[in-house]
Amino acid sequence: MTQEKLGKILSSVAKRMRADFEQSKNFNHNGEAGTSRELIIRDFLAGYLPPHVEAVHNAEIVTVTGETSPQCDIVLIDRGTPSFTTLNGYRIIPNECVYGVIEVKTKLDGEQLVDACNKISKVRRLPKNAYRPTPGLIPRSTSAYGKVHDFFPTSGIVIAFDSLKLETVGGHLAKWCSNRDLVEWPDSVWVLGKGQLQWQSAVNGRIDRSPDLGASLLQIDAIPDQDILLSLALHLNIHFSDAWMNPLDLVPYSGATPLGTSVRRWPPAQAKRQTKALEKP
C-alpha cells in the first residue's frame, strides 16, 4: 500500500472520527460524552498499534510499592499483561507492563494541557522493578529522556479533538516543561484538524519519538485534506514497534500475604536403582 493510498484512507477515518465526536455532543451527561470520545481514540489506536501492544480504556496503574496512578484515559500495555481485575470494564494494571498512557481532551487549552502533563509526569515516575532476572540473556535497554533505562519507559501522549491555536498550546507546553525534569515531559501532542507538537533532536535535527537533552519543541501544522492521522499512525508504529518488557514477577505484588500453612513434611524419598536386564543375543 502506497503512502498516498494510506493517507486517503486515514483522511476518511478522520472524517468519521469527527462525525462521531459531533454525535457525542448530544449526550446529556459529560461523563458519557467523555467516555465516548476516549473510545473513539482507543478504537483508532487499536488499528495501528503493533500487535504486541494493547490499548486499554479506563484503567489504573499500580506498583509493587503501593503507589497508584490517577485514572488514565487510555493505557498502552503488553498483551501478556495479567488481569488484576476487570470489574465493570475497569482494569488495574501492574506498572511493569505499561508502555504508555494517552490523555484525551475535548478542547485543549492551557488548563487542560497542564492537567494532562501532570498526569503523564506522575505515571512516568512510578517505579518499574518487579521483573524476573533473565540469566544468560544480553540485558536490553532503552535511551530516552536523557537517560538509559533497563526497561521501556512509559510514554505520554496527548490527543485532542480541538484546541486553542496550536502556537498557543505550544507556548503553554514550553512553559510547563521549562521548570521540570526532562523525564516528566510528554512525548507529543496531537490535535485533530490542526497539527502536532513534537521534539526535534539537537544532534541531527530529526523528530525524536521522545524528548532528549537539548531538544526543541516543534510545531507541525496538518495538511488540511489529510488531517493528522497519517502522521499519528506512523508515529505510533515507530514509537511502539520496539516496545519491550522483561518477564513480569508477580511474587512481589503478593507482599506479605500468606500463601498457605505448612503442616507436614515427609523425609526425602529414596529412589530405587533400576537396572536393565541384559538380553541374550
PDB file of C-alpha atoms in Angstrom:
ATOM      1  CA  MET A   1       0.000   0.000   0.000  1.00  0.00           C
ATOM      2  CA  THR A   2       1.459   3.335  -1.005  1.00  0.00           C
ATOM      3  CA  GLN A   3       1.683   6.189   1.443  1.00  0.00           C
ATOM      4  CA  GLU A   4      -0.683   8.189  -0.772  1.00  0.00           C
ATOM      5  CA  LYS A   5      -3.343   5.485  -0.543  1.00  0.00           C
ATOM      6  CA  LEU A   6      -2.899   5.150   3.210  1.00  0.00           C
ATOM      7  CA  GLY A   7      -3.208   8.913   3.506  1.00  0.00           C
ATOM      8  CA  LYS A   8      -6.534   8.882   1.652  1.00  0.00           C
ATOM      9  CA  ILE A   9      -7.853   6.083   3.840  1.00  0.00           C
ATOM     10  CA  LEU A  10      -6.865   7.878   7.022  1.00  0.00           C
ATOM     11  CA  SER A  11      -8.394  11.084   5.724  1.00  0.00           C
ATOM     12  CA  SER A  12     -11.744   9.312   5.545  1.00  0.00           C
ATOM     13  CA  VAL A  13     -11.126   7.863   9.008  1.00  0.00           C
ATOM     14  CA  ALA A  14     -10.550  11.388  10.320  1.00  0.00           C
ATOM     15  CA  LYS A  15     -13.896  12.493   8.889  1.00  0.00           C
ATOM     16  CA  ARG A  16     -15.640   9.572  10.578  1.00  0.00           C
ATOM     17  CA  MET A  17     -13.937  10.348  13.895  1.00  0.00           C
ATOM     18  CA  ARG A  18     -15.039  13.952  13.583  1.00  0.00           C
ATOM     19  CA  ALA A  19     -18.628  12.828  12.879  1.00  0.00           C
ATOM     20  CA  ASP A  20     -18.547  10.510  15.921  1.00  0.00           C
ATOM     21  CA  PHE A  21     -17.211  13.376  18.002  1.00  0.00           C
ATOM     22  CA  GLU A  22     -20.015  15.670  16.877  1.00  0.00           C
ATOM     23  CA  GLN A  23     -22.544  12.965  17.718  1.00  0.00           C
ATOM     24  CA  SER A  24     -21.107  12.638  21.229  1.00  0.00           C
ATOM     25  CA  LYS A  25     -22.038  16.296  21.847  1.00  0.00           C
ATOM     26  CA  ASN A  26     -25.657  15.170  22.034  1.00  0.00           C
ATOM     27  CA  PHE A  27     -25.005  13.195  25.222  1.00  0.00           C
ATOM     28  CA  ASN A  28     -26.582  14.891  28.202  1.00  0.00           C
ATOM     29  CA  HIS A  29     -24.060  13.552  30.713  1.00  0.00           C
ATOM     30  CA  ASN A  30     -20.499  14.883  30.469  1.00  0.00           C
ATOM     31  CA  GLY A  31     -19.107  11.574  31.716  1.00  0.00           C
ATOM     32  CA  GLU A  32     -20.797   9.663  28.907  1.00  0.00           C
ATOM     33  CA  ALA A  33     -19.546  12.155  26.330  1.00  0.00           C
ATOM     34  CA  GLY A  34     -16.004  11.926  27.668  1.00  0.00           C
ATOM     35  CA  THR A  35     -16.082   8.137  27.674  1.00  0.00           C
ATOM     36  CA  SER A  36     -17.384   8.094  24.106  1.00  0.00           C
ATOM     37  CA  ARG A  37     -14.567  10.346  22.907  1.00  0.00           C
ATOM     38  CA  GLU A  38     -11.938   8.248  24.655  1.00  0.00           C
ATOM     39  CA  LEU A  39     -13.345   5.138  22.974  1.00  0.00           C
ATOM     40  CA  ILE A  40     -13.163   6.852  19.575  1.00  0.00           C
ATOM     41  CA  ILE A  41      -9.433   7.378  20.101  1.00  0.00           C
ATOM     42  CA  ARG A  42      -8.900   3.894  21.547  1.00  0.00           C
ATOM     43  CA  ASP A  43     -10.573   2.259  18.557  1.00  0.00           C
ATOM     44  CA  PHE A  44      -8.342   4.216  16.192  1.00  0.00           C
ATOM     45  CA  LEU A  45      -5.221   3.259  18.135  1.00  0.00           C
ATOM     46  CA  ALA A  46      -6.188  -0.406  18.101  1.00  0.00           C
ATOM     47  CA  GLY A  47      -5.898  -0.467  14.330  1.00  0.00           C
ATOM     48  CA  TYR A  48      -2.390   0.978  14.114  1.00  0.00           C
ATOM     49  CA  LEU A  49      -0.526  -0.179  17.202  1.00  0.00           C
ATOM     50  CA  PRO A  50       1.919  -3.092  16.790  1.00  0.00           C
ATOM     51  CA  PRO A  51       0.243  -6.440  17.586  1.00  0.00           C
ATOM     52  CA  HIS A  52       2.034  -6.931  20.915  1.00  0.00           C
ATOM     53  CA  VAL A  53       0.640  -3.630  22.270  1.00  0.00           C
ATOM     54  CA  GLU A  54      -2.960  -3.303  23.510  1.00  0.00           C
ATOM     55  CA  ALA A  55      -4.912  -0.080  24.097  1.00  0.00           C
ATOM     56  CA  VAL A  56      -6.985  -0.277  27.296  1.00  0.00           C
ATOM     57  CA  HIS A  57      -9.641   2.269  28.228  1.00  0.00           C
ATOM     58  CA  ASN A  58     -10.411   3.299  31.803  1.00  0.00           C
ATOM     59  CA  ALA A  59      -7.565   1.900  33.873  1.00  0.00           C
ATOM     60  CA  GLU A  60      -5.455   2.485  36.949  1.00  0.00           C
ATOM     61  CA  ILE A  61      -1.773   1.631  37.251  1.00  0.00           C
ATOM     62  CA  VAL A  62      -0.307   0.133  40.435  1.00  0.00           C
ATOM     63  CA  THR A  63       3.220  -0.567  41.642  1.00  0.00           C
ATOM     64  CA  VAL A  64       4.819  -3.077  43.993  1.00  0.00           C
ATOM     65  CA  THR A  65       5.449  -0.262  46.489  1.00  0.00           C
ATOM     66  CA  GLY A  66       1.727   0.519  46.701  1.00  0.00           C
ATOM     67  CA  GLU A  67       1.652   3.661  44.574  1.00  0.00           C
ATOM     68  CA  THR A  68      -1.232   4.203  42.189  1.00  0.00           C
ATOM     69  CA  SER A  69      -1.702   6.419  39.168  1.00  0.00           C
ATOM     70  CA  PRO A  70      -4.584   8.789  38.535  1.00  0.00           C
ATOM     71  CA  GLN A  71      -7.345   7.218  36.455  1.00  0.00           C
ATOM     72  CA  CYS A  72      -5.941   7.081  32.923  1.00  0.00           C
ATOM     73  CA  ASP A  73      -7.998   7.663  29.774  1.00  0.00           C
ATOM     74  CA  ILE A  74      -6.073   5.118  27.697  1.00  0.00           C
ATOM     75  CA  VAL A  75      -3.193   2.874  28.762  1.00  0.00           C
ATOM     76  CA  LEU A  76      -0.969   1.055  26.278  1.00  0.00           C
ATOM     77  CA  ILE A  77       0.115  -2.276  27.713  1.00  0.00           C
ATOM     78  CA  ASP A  78       1.806  -5.517  26.744  1.00  0.00           C
ATOM     79  CA  ARG A  79      -0.749  -8.074  25.551  1.00  0.00           C
ATOM     80  CA  GLY A  80       0.644 -10.574  28.046  1.00  0.00           C
ATOM     81  CA  THR A  81      -0.420  -8.387  30.974  1.00  0.00           C
ATOM     82  CA  PRO A  82      -2.299 -10.343  33.666  1.00  0.00           C
ATOM     83  CA  SER A  83      -5.742  -9.050  34.579  1.00  0.00           C
ATOM     84  CA  PHE A  84      -5.637  -7.965  38.221  1.00  0.00           C
ATOM     85  CA  THR A  85      -9.282  -7.052  37.818  1.00  0.00           C
ATOM     86  CA  THR A  86     -11.704  -6.164  35.036  1.00  0.00           C
ATOM     87  CA  LEU A  87     -14.656  -5.208  37.253  1.00  0.00           C
ATOM     88  CA  ASN A  88     -17.205  -3.364  35.103  1.00  0.00           C
ATOM     89  CA  GLY A  89     -14.554  -2.946  32.431  1.00  0.00           C
ATOM     90  CA  TYR A  90     -12.149  -1.169  34.802  1.00  0.00           C
ATOM     91  CA  ARG A  91      -8.596  -2.519  34.690  1.00  0.00           C
ATOM     92  CA  ILE A  92      -5.884  -2.456  37.338  1.00  0.00           C
ATOM     93  CA  ILE A  93      -2.517  -2.890  35.652  1.00  0.00           C
ATOM     94  CA  PRO A  94       0.973  -3.552  37.077  1.00  0.00           C
ATOM     95  CA  ASN A  95       3.248  -0.705  36.037  1.00  0.00           C
ATOM     96  CA  GLU A  96       5.915  -3.054  34.676  1.00  0.00           C
ATOM     97  CA  CYS A  97       3.543  -3.960  31.820  1.00  0.00           C
ATOM     98  CA  VAL A  98       2.771  -0.366  30.807  1.00  0.00           C
ATOM     99  CA  TYR A  99       4.245   1.033  27.586  1.00  0.00           C
ATOM    100  CA  GLY A 100       2.407   4.343  27.504  1.00  0.00           C
ATOM    101  CA  VAL A 101      -0.522   6.490  28.581  1.00  0.00           C
ATOM    102  CA  ILE A 102      -2.691   8.711  26.399  1.00  0.00           C
ATOM    103  CA  GLU A 103      -4.707  11.631  27.699  1.00  0.00           C
ATOM    104  CA  VAL A 104      -7.731  12.501  25.555  1.00  0.00           C
ATOM    105  CA  LYS A 105      -9.087  16.049  25.614  1.00  0.00           C
ATOM    106  CA  THR A 106     -12.180  17.557  24.036  1.00  0.00           C
ATOM    107  CA  LYS A 107     -10.701  21.050  23.676  1.00  0.00           C
ATOM    108  CA  LEU A 108      -7.110  21.585  24.697  1.00  0.00           C
ATOM    109  CA  ASP A 109      -6.365  24.861  26.452  1.00  0.00           C
ATOM    110  CA  GLY A 110      -3.732  25.836  28.995  1.00  0.00           C
ATOM    111  CA  GLU A 111      -5.589  24.306  31.944  1.00  0.00           C
ATOM    112  CA  GLN A 112      -6.347  21.043  30.164  1.00  0.00           C
ATOM    113  CA  LEU A 113      -2.767  20.764  28.920  1.00  0.00           C
ATOM    114  CA  VAL A 114      -1.379  21.199  32.435  1.00  0.00           C
ATOM    115  CA  ASP A 115      -3.793  18.539  33.704  1.00  0.00           C
ATOM    116  CA  ALA A 116      -2.612  16.072  31.026  1.00  0.00           C
ATOM    117  CA  CYS A 117       1.074  16.857  31.589  1.00  0.00           C
ATOM    118  CA  ASN A 118       0.756  16.427  35.362  1.00  0.00           C
ATOM    119  CA  LYS A 119      -0.850  13.002  34.920  1.00  0.00           C
ATOM    120  CA  ILE A 120       1.832  11.891  32.471  1.00  0.00           C
ATOM    121  CA  SER A 121       4.544  13.130  34.814  1.00  0.00           C
ATOM    122  CA  LYS A 122       3.126  11.212  37.766  1.00  0.00           C
ATOM    123  CA  VAL A 123       2.714   7.988  35.797  1.00  0.00           C
ATOM    124  CA  ARG A 124       6.205   8.119  34.324  1.00  0.00           C
ATOM    125  CA  ARG A 125       7.781   8.494  37.759  1.00  0.00           C
ATOM    126  CA  LEU A 126       6.164   5.301  39.039  1.00  0.00           C
ATOM    127  CA  PRO A 127       8.829   2.615  39.611  1.00  0.00           C
ATOM    128  CA  LYS A 128       9.189  -0.490  37.467  1.00  0.00           C
ATOM    129  CA  ASN A 129      11.150  -3.103  39.384  1.00  0.00           C
ATOM    130  CA  ALA A 130       9.113  -6.336  39.582  1.00  0.00           C
ATOM    131  CA  TYR A 131      10.860  -8.276  36.840  1.00  0.00           C
ATOM    132  CA  ARG A 132      12.361 -11.755  36.945  1.00  0.00           C
ATOM    133  CA  PRO A 133      16.063 -11.968  36.130  1.00  0.00           C
ATOM    134  CA  THR A 134      16.914 -13.496  32.780  1.00  0.00           C
ATOM    135  CA  PRO A 135      20.355 -15.080  33.225  1.00  0.00           C
ATOM    136  CA  GLY A 136      22.292 -15.780  30.063  1.00  0.00           C
ATOM    137  CA  LEU A 137      20.500 -13.133  28.013  1.00  0.00           C
ATOM    138  CA  ILE A 138      22.092  -9.868  26.963  1.00  0.00           C
ATOM    139  CA  PRO A 139      20.353  -7.140  29.017  1.00  0.00           C
ATOM    140  CA  ARG A 140      18.184  -4.781  26.979  1.00  0.00           C
ATOM    141  CA  SER A 141      17.949  -1.049  27.477  1.00  0.00           C
ATOM    142  CA  THR A 142      16.161   1.984  26.057  1.00  0.00           C
ATOM    143  CA  SER A 143      17.550   5.501  25.812  1.00  0.00           C
ATOM    144  CA  ALA A 144      15.011   8.276  26.421  1.00  0.00           C
ATOM    145  CA  TYR A 145      14.563  11.465  28.443  1.00  0.00           C
ATOM    146  CA  GLY A 146      18.299  11.943  28.805  1.00  0.00           C
ATOM    147  CA  LYS A 147      18.894   8.551  30.461  1.00  0.00           C
ATOM    148  CA  VAL A 148      19.430   4.885  29.658  1.00  0.00           C
ATOM    149  CA  HIS A 149      16.730   2.696  31.191  1.00  0.00           C
ATOM    150  CA  ASP A 150      16.843  -1.054  31.822  1.00  0.00           C
ATOM    151  CA  PHE A 151      13.114  -1.169  30.983  1.00  0.00           C
ATOM    152  CA  PHE A 152      10.872   0.502  28.400  1.00  0.00           C
ATOM    153  CA  PRO A 153       9.960   3.855  29.987  1.00  0.00           C
ATOM    154  CA  THR A 154       6.314   4.868  29.943  1.00  0.00           C
ATOM    155  CA  SER A 155       5.432   7.136  27.045  1.00  0.00           C
ATOM    156  CA  GLY A 156       2.990  10.002  27.452  1.00  0.00           C
ATOM    157  CA  ILE A 157       0.888  11.369  24.579  1.00  0.00           C
ATOM    158  CA  VAL A 158      -1.916  13.947  24.472  1.00  0.00           C
ATOM    159  CA  ILE A 159      -4.624  13.727  21.776  1.00  0.00           C
ATOM    160  CA  ALA A 160      -7.334  16.374  21.447  1.00  0.00           C
ATOM    161  CA  PHE A 161     -10.349  16.823  19.188  1.00  0.00           C
ATOM    162  CA  ASP A 162      -9.913  20.601  19.257  1.00  0.00           C
ATOM    163  CA  SER A 163      -7.703  23.222  20.873  1.00  0.00           C
ATOM    164  CA  LEU A 164      -6.690  26.820  21.064  1.00  0.00           C
ATOM    165  CA  LYS A 165      -4.321  27.899  18.319  1.00  0.00           C
ATOM    166  CA  LEU A 166      -1.569  25.302  18.111  1.00  0.00           C
ATOM    167  CA  GLU A 167       1.010  28.041  18.609  1.00  0.00           C
ATOM    168  CA  THR A 168      -0.698  28.984  21.885  1.00  0.00           C
ATOM    169  CA  VAL A 169      -0.770  25.376  23.059  1.00  0.00           C
ATOM    170  CA  GLY A 170       2.919  25.063  22.170  1.00  0.00           C
ATOM    171  CA  GLY A 171       3.674  28.119  24.286  1.00  0.00           C
ATOM    172  CA  HIS A 172       1.862  26.591  27.254  1.00  0.00           C
ATOM    173  CA  LEU A 173       3.762  23.311  26.810  1.00  0.00           C
ATOM    174  CA  ALA A 174       7.150  25.033  26.542  1.00  0.00           C
ATOM    175  CA  LYS A 175       6.390  26.981  29.721  1.00  0.00           C
ATOM    176  CA  TRP A 176       5.314  23.843  31.602  1.00  0.00           C
ATOM    177  CA  CYS A 177       8.453  21.958  30.562  1.00  0.00           C
ATOM    178  CA  SER A 178      10.820  24.854  31.314  1.00  0.00           C
ATOM    179  CA  ASN A 179      10.991  24.220  35.066  1.00  0.00           C
ATOM    180  CA  ARG A 180      10.613  20.440  35.138  1.00  0.00           C
ATOM    181  CA  ASP A 181      12.934  17.491  34.707  1.00  0.00           C
ATOM    182  CA  LEU A 182      13.225  16.084  31.207  1.00  0.00           C
ATOM    183  CA  VAL A 183      11.797  12.772  32.385  1.00  0.00           C
ATOM    184  CA  GLU A 184       8.454  14.487  33.069  1.00  0.00           C
ATOM    185  CA  TRP A 185       7.920  15.954  29.593  1.00  0.00           C
ATOM    186  CA  PRO A 186       5.190  14.478  27.356  1.00  0.00           C
ATOM    187  CA  ASP A 187       6.338  12.822  24.147  1.00  0.00           C
ATOM    188  CA  SER A 188       3.939  14.581  21.800  1.00  0.00           C
ATOM    189  CA  VAL A 189       0.662  16.480  21.490  1.00  0.00           C
ATOM    190  CA  TRP A 190      -1.843  15.900  18.657  1.00  0.00           C
ATOM    191  CA  VAL A 191      -4.899  17.962  17.722  1.00  0.00           C
ATOM    192  CA  LEU A 192      -7.313  16.767  15.036  1.00  0.00           C
ATOM    193  CA  GLY A 193      -7.569  19.183  12.153  1.00  0.00           C
ATOM    194  CA  LYS A 194      -4.710  21.368  13.398  1.00  0.00           C
ATOM    195  CA  GLY A 195      -1.419  19.554  13.809  1.00  0.00           C
ATOM    196  CA  GLN A 196       1.085  18.227  16.284  1.00  0.00           C
ATOM    197  CA  LEU A 197       3.799  19.263  18.738  1.00  0.00           C
ATOM    198  CA  GLN A 198       6.917  17.090  18.730  1.00  0.00           C
ATOM    199  CA  TRP A 199      10.530  17.218  19.839  1.00  0.00           C
ATOM    200  CA  GLN A 200      13.362  17.954  17.425  1.00  0.00           C
ATOM    201  CA  SER A 201      16.768  16.458  18.136  1.00  0.00           C
ATOM    202  CA  ALA A 202      19.624  18.814  18.914  1.00  0.00           C
ATOM    203  CA  VAL A 203      22.042  16.255  17.443  1.00  0.00           C
ATOM    204  CA  ASN A 204      20.691  15.589  13.940  1.00  0.00           C
ATOM    205  CA  GLY A 205      17.631  17.837  13.574  1.00  0.00           C
ATOM    206  CA  ARG A 206      15.271  14.881  13.214  1.00  0.00           C
ATOM    207  CA  ILE A 207      11.990  14.445  15.055  1.00  0.00           C
ATOM    208  CA  ASP A 208      12.541  12.206  18.070  1.00  0.00           C
ATOM    209  CA  ARG A 209       9.834   9.951  19.434  1.00  0.00           C
ATOM    210  CA  SER A 210      10.735  11.215  22.929  1.00  0.00           C
ATOM    211  CA  PRO A 211      12.443  14.385  24.152  1.00  0.00           C
ATOM    212  CA  ASP A 212      16.158  14.190  24.833  1.00  0.00           C
ATOM    213  CA  LEU A 213      18.797  16.607  26.045  1.00  0.00           C
ATOM    214  CA  GLY A 214      18.752  19.887  24.109  1.00  0.00           C
ATOM    215  CA  ALA A 215      15.547  19.021  22.217  1.00  0.00           C
ATOM    216  CA  SER A 216      13.471  21.847  20.721  1.00  0.00           C
ATOM    217  CA  LEU A 217       9.688  21.881  20.654  1.00  0.00           C
ATOM    218  CA  LEU A 218       8.460  21.824  17.060  1.00  0.00           C
ATOM    219  CA  GLN A 219       5.021  22.809  15.756  1.00  0.00           C
ATOM    220  CA  ILE A 220       3.874  20.861  12.683  1.00  0.00           C
ATOM    221  CA  ASP A 221       0.622  22.000  11.074  1.00  0.00           C
ATOM    222  CA  ALA A 222      -1.651  19.395   9.497  1.00  0.00           C
ATOM    223  CA  ILE A 223      -2.247  19.248   5.761  1.00  0.00           C
ATOM    224  CA  PRO A 224      -5.946  20.232   5.555  1.00  0.00           C
ATOM    225  CA  ASP A 225      -7.135  17.328   3.393  1.00  0.00           C
ATOM    226  CA  GLN A 226      -5.131  14.759   5.323  1.00  0.00           C
ATOM    227  CA  ASP A 227      -5.521  15.830   8.951  1.00  0.00           C
ATOM    228  CA  ILE A 228      -3.053  14.333  11.476  1.00  0.00           C
ATOM    229  CA  LEU A 229      -3.967  10.658  11.335  1.00  0.00           C
ATOM    230  CA  LEU A 230      -1.352   9.507   8.835  1.00  0.00           C
ATOM    231  CA  SER A 231       1.391  11.136  10.900  1.00  0.00           C
ATOM    232  CA  LEU A 232      -0.123   9.754  14.110  1.00  0.00           C
ATOM    233  CA  ALA A 233      -0.406   6.214  12.709  1.00  0.00           C
ATOM    234  CA  LEU A 234       3.229   6.267  11.582  1.00  0.00           C
ATOM    235  CA  HIS A 235       4.304   7.757  14.910  1.00  0.00           C
ATOM    236  CA  LEU A 236       2.535   5.031  16.873  1.00  0.00           C
ATOM    237  CA  ASN A 237       4.150   2.323  14.771  1.00  0.00           C
ATOM    238  CA  ILE A 238       7.637   3.799  15.153  1.00  0.00           C
ATOM    239  CA  HIS A 239       7.214   4.603  18.832  1.00  0.00           C
ATOM    240  CA  PHE A 240       5.895   1.243  19.982  1.00  0.00           C
ATOM    241  CA  SER A 241       7.174  -1.301  17.449  1.00  0.00           C
ATOM    242  CA  ASP A 242      10.238  -1.870  19.629  1.00  0.00           C
ATOM    243  CA  ALA A 243       8.408  -1.634  22.969  1.00  0.00           C
ATOM    244  CA  TRP A 244       9.570  -4.489  25.188  1.00  0.00           C
ATOM    245  CA  MET A 245       9.399  -5.805  28.715  1.00  0.00           C
ATOM    246  CA  ASN A 246      11.303  -8.278  30.837  1.00  0.00           C
ATOM    247  CA  PRO A 247       9.359 -11.202  32.347  1.00  0.00           C
ATOM    248  CA  LEU A 248       6.950  -9.906  34.991  1.00  0.00           C
ATOM    249  CA  ASP A 249       7.472 -11.169  38.540  1.00  0.00           C
ATOM    250  CA  LEU A 250       4.133 -11.279  40.358  1.00  0.00           C
ATOM    251  CA  VAL A 251       5.606 -12.530  43.645  1.00  0.00           C
ATOM    252  CA  PRO A 252       6.494  -9.031  44.944  1.00  0.00           C
ATOM    253  CA  TYR A 253       2.890  -7.957  44.325  1.00  0.00           C
ATOM    254  CA  SER A 254       1.697 -10.592  46.797  1.00  0.00           C
ATOM    255  CA  GLY A 255       3.554  -8.723  49.548  1.00  0.00           C
ATOM    256  CA  ALA A 256       3.206 -10.272  52.996  1.00  0.00           C
ATOM    257  CA  THR A 257       0.028 -12.140  52.083  1.00  0.00           C
ATOM    258  CA  PRO A 258       0.393 -15.725  53.384  1.00  0.00           C
ATOM    259  CA  LEU A 259       0.258 -18.332  50.650  1.00  0.00           C
ATOM    260  CA  GLY A 260      -0.659 -21.231  52.948  1.00  0.00           C
ATOM    261  CA  THR A 261       0.259 -23.006  56.183  1.00  0.00           C
ATOM    262  CA  SER A 262       2.944 -25.687  56.278  1.00  0.00           C
ATOM    263  CA  VAL A 263       1.656 -28.587  58.381  1.00  0.00           C
ATOM    264  CA  ARG A 264       3.725 -31.635  57.456  1.00  0.00           C
ATOM    265  CA  ARG A 265       6.975 -32.594  55.778  1.00  0.00           C
ATOM    266  CA  TRP A 266       7.980 -36.028  54.511  1.00  0.00           C
ATOM    267  CA  PRO A 267      11.616 -37.139  54.513  1.00  0.00           C
ATOM    268  CA  PRO A 268      13.379 -37.235  51.144  1.00  0.00           C
ATOM    269  CA  ALA A 269      12.280 -40.270  49.153  1.00  0.00           C
ATOM    270  CA  GLN A 270      14.953 -42.806  48.261  1.00  0.00           C
ATOM    271  CA  ALA A 271      14.884 -43.540  44.571  1.00  0.00           C
ATOM    272  CA  LYS A 272      15.109 -47.237  43.750  1.00  0.00           C
ATOM    273  CA  ARG A 273      18.011 -48.038  41.497  1.00  0.00           C
ATOM    274  CA  GLN A 274      16.820 -49.753  38.372  1.00  0.00           C
ATOM    275  CA  THR A 275      18.959 -51.995  36.189  1.00  0.00           C
ATOM    276  CA  LYS A 276      18.083 -53.212  32.772  1.00  0.00           C
ATOM    277  CA  ALA A 277      18.411 -56.948  32.305  1.00  0.00           C
ATOM    278  CA  LEU A 278      20.808 -57.971  29.616  1.00  0.00           C
ATOM    279  CA  GLU A 279      19.136 -59.849  26.840  1.00  0.00           C
ATOM    280  CA  LYS A 280      20.676 -62.834  25.233  1.00  0.00           C
ATOM    281  CA  PRO A 281      21.659 -62.332  21.614  1.00  0.00           C
TER     282      PRO A 281
END
